[in-house]
Amino acid sequence: MSTPTTSFGREAAAALSRSKNEPAWLIAWREEAGELAAKLELPKPEKMPLTRWTLDQYGTDRPSKTVSSAADLPAAIAELLPEDTQGALIVQHNSSVVFTRLSEELKAKGVVLTSLEEAARAHEKLVREHLMTAYKKDEHKLAAVHAALWNGGVFLYVPRNVDIEFPVQALLFADDADATFMPHVLIVADTNSRVSFVEQAAAELNAGEGRTLLHNAAVEIFAKSGAHVRYAAVHHMDAGVVDVSYRRAVLDNDARVEWIVGDLHNGNTLTDTNSVLQGNGSASDSKIICVGTGSQRISLTTRAQHIGKSSESDMVTRAVMKDEATSIINGITKIEHGSTKANGQQTEKVLMLSPKARGDANPILLIDEDDVKAGHAASVGQVNADQVHYLMSRGISRKEAERLIIHGFLDPVVSEIPLAGLREQLHRILERKLG
Amino acid sequence: MSTEFEIRGLKATIEGKEILKGIDLKIQGGEIHAIMGPNGTGKSTLASALMGHPKYEVTDGEVTLNGEDVLEMEVDERARAGLFLAMQYPSEITGVTNADFLRSAINARRGEGNEISLIKFIRLMEGKMKELEMDPEFMHRYLNEGFSGGEKKRNEILQMMMLEPKLVILDEIDSGLDIDALKIVAAGVNAMRSEERGFLVITHYQRLLNYIKPDFVHVMMQGRIVKSGGPELAERLEAEGYDWVKEELGIVDETVQQA
Ligand SMILES: Nc1ncnc2c1ncn2[C@@H]1O[C@H](COP(=O)(O)OP(=O)(O)OP(=O)(O)O)[C@@H](O)[C@H]1O
Ligand SMILES: [Mg+2]
């Protein structure tokens, strides 16, 4: 069974950190997080009470065996790796990172790709300067728990002016319902650097009824002046996993961050994808798709916070709801006072495939500056009958016509995934979820 | 086999209101029939009812294509049987590329196990697009999304050319086309003329009929074909308008709105 976590707090967090031989600074840092975890409340996402979600099964630290070559990875993991994986790769299996690959050429340029646990020792300064400064450990209970327990994890540092050609790939995989699975991805893209990062979170628990695993994860991206970071994520875990994923990007002057997210998880999902446009001329673009099936409950929030002048954000969310799935889709564009000439746009679209499904799109504009542009569009609807008719009038069956339209609805995001192999995989996941 | 398409006593309603009030028309393979008529007289309704649009309810009459009962068929079955409607207002479908859509449509009629190979398909599509002077990028654009009016029309003709139907209905294919595009589209239609294929061309203007020469011209008013003739009928309508037809037939309000 999972650790009974009612007693989780300061002591437990510190003891675990010590047992893993973490550096002193991190032990103290985790200790503080443990204390916060014991006293903070759960977050309160719009119209989605979390009271009945199983959010207290943290599991225990169960690291997996490291391997020295990709060929030695367990079959379940190897199957998830797209064939065109030629770039850098890091793999987490349950509670620890088991494999890392980075070319000598990139190492020579100063690129760092390691587990976050390793980086906490080897790159203390960079890690301490950034870790959970965008997603703060005192935001709410889930953030504090994450801070106290994050394990494995990814640290990517891209030095100034370095352009990484192939996407860096992270595969985060769980197959043990008793293991703590809380990866943290920390990316620091230095001035004028370029990188695409592809994250895949997958879990095959084969656990019995009523077993749940909490995937309490976070991503933090720091894009320094003029840096461009493209972050693609695909989440497809078993229904027994609760997916909590907080994603934050902080952008300096003229930085650009693109989020391309497939929230295709099969269990309850709470994700929050947020760009903080700190710098002048910074820009973020978020494209998110989601498919809800069964009795899934999904809270999906995208945010853009404009602080810098002439900053731009665009957010597009497209969700398909089947069966009895419920989703609350929030888009929040916040333009702070002083962020003149900012431009924030957002669109949320929900396609309902069943009368019992629920979908709610909430566009929210919070604007404290006059000299800005902002816009939103939201819609919740069914498959368009005229479109179905048009396709059928060319000989395509109703079933195939609907399939084309539903997949097409998601394509503007799917087609943006930077790895062809992962795109194929995404199509397979969609076929499976959409049936 | 030469095509034979026949409509007998077709009546159709929309939201309980009768729009088509008994249409009779026979089209043989190789023939081009034009339908003209003022706005709101039921021309598009006839086209939609033949194709089986769910909004229109057929209340009476028969339609056969080579002896097969068309009205019994689902929309996709009608298409696979050989019916094709170039729509007045084609739908836009995000995320479905023109190429994916057309390949699905072609494979739907070829049937499982007999799918067209990708390379053959691409050659076919490229060839037809070239005939229609379409930019190759339209292959990978989302279906009709952001297409101009004229581009949509050209894309309808592209579909016709690739699907090789037996009975083609063109609903105002000339609207939105500039004069050069009109010639290209007409050339596409003329290239498709054959003994196996009949055409029903709905238009407001003689101009199209200069390029696509009809064998028969019909005038529609009040949800009926009220007058039929040869190409000279279209010329007279172009020159004189519809008043003389109305006068001849004692029609005051030509739309279907009258009781
Ligand atoms: N969806 C609908 N709901 C209500 N009335 C409709 C609908 N579609 C068509 N009608 C009515 O049916 C009548 C015939 O319309 P139709 O589109 O067939 O005319 P048309 O002859 O094609 O006209 P145009 O030359 O303007 O294209 C019109 O009065 C129209 O308002
Ligand atoms: Mg019309």
PDB file of N, CA and C and ligand atoms in Angstrom, chain B residues 43-45 88-89 171-172 202 204, ligand 2:
ATOM      1  N   LYS B  43     -34.350  26.161 -56.487  1.00  0.00           N
ATOM      2  CA  LYS B  43     -33.295  25.484 -57.249  1.00  0.00           C
ATOM      3  C   LYS B  43     -32.320  24.738 -56.340  1.00  0.00           C
ATOM      4  N   SER B  44     -31.817  25.456 -55.341  1.00  0.00           N
ATOM      5  CA  SER B  44     -30.878  24.793 -54.415  1.00  0.00           C
ATOM      6  C   SER B  44     -31.580  23.716 -53.598  1.00  0.00           C
ATOM      7  N   THR B  45     -32.842  23.941 -53.313  1.00  0.00           N
ATOM      8  CA  THR B  45     -33.604  22.938 -52.574  1.00  0.00           C
ATOM      9  C   THR B  45     -33.678  21.640 -53.371  1.00  0.00           C
ATOM     10  N   GLN B  88     -23.586  25.187 -53.491  1.00  0.00           N
ATOM     11  CA  GLN B  88     -23.543  26.649 -53.593  1.00  0.00           C
ATOM     12  C   GLN B  88     -22.666  27.205 -52.469  1.00  0.00           C
ATOM     13  N   TYR B  89     -22.775  26.613 -51.285  1.00  0.00           N
ATOM     14  CA  TYR B  89     -21.956  27.058 -50.150  1.00  0.00           C
ATOM     15  C   TYR B  89     -21.256  25.860 -49.500  1.00  0.00           C
ATOM     16  N   ASP B 171     -24.414  23.673 -58.501  1.00  0.00           N
ATOM     17  CA  ASP B 171     -25.288  24.742 -58.025  1.00  0.00           C
ATOM     18  C   ASP B 171     -24.515  26.063 -58.020  1.00  0.00           C
ATOM     19  N   GLU B 172     -24.844  26.914 -58.974  1.00  0.00           N
ATOM     20  CA  GLU B 172     -24.180  28.216 -59.107  1.00  0.00           C
ATOM     21  C   GLU B 172     -22.664  28.102 -59.028  1.00  0.00           C
ATOM     22  N   ILE B 202     -27.193  24.501 -62.400  1.00  0.00           N
ATOM     23  CA  ILE B 202     -28.039  25.587 -61.906  1.00  0.00           C
ATOM     24  C   ILE B 202     -27.263  26.890 -62.041  1.00  0.00           C
ATOM     25  N   HIS B 204     -27.678  31.472 -62.785  1.00  0.00           N
ATOM     26  CA  HIS B 204     -28.468  32.669 -63.072  1.00  0.00           C
ATOM     27  C   HIS B 204     -28.073  33.294 -64.392  1.00  0.00           C
TER      28      HIS B 204
HETATM   29 MG    MG C   2     -29.660  28.571 -54.669  1.00  0.00          MG
END
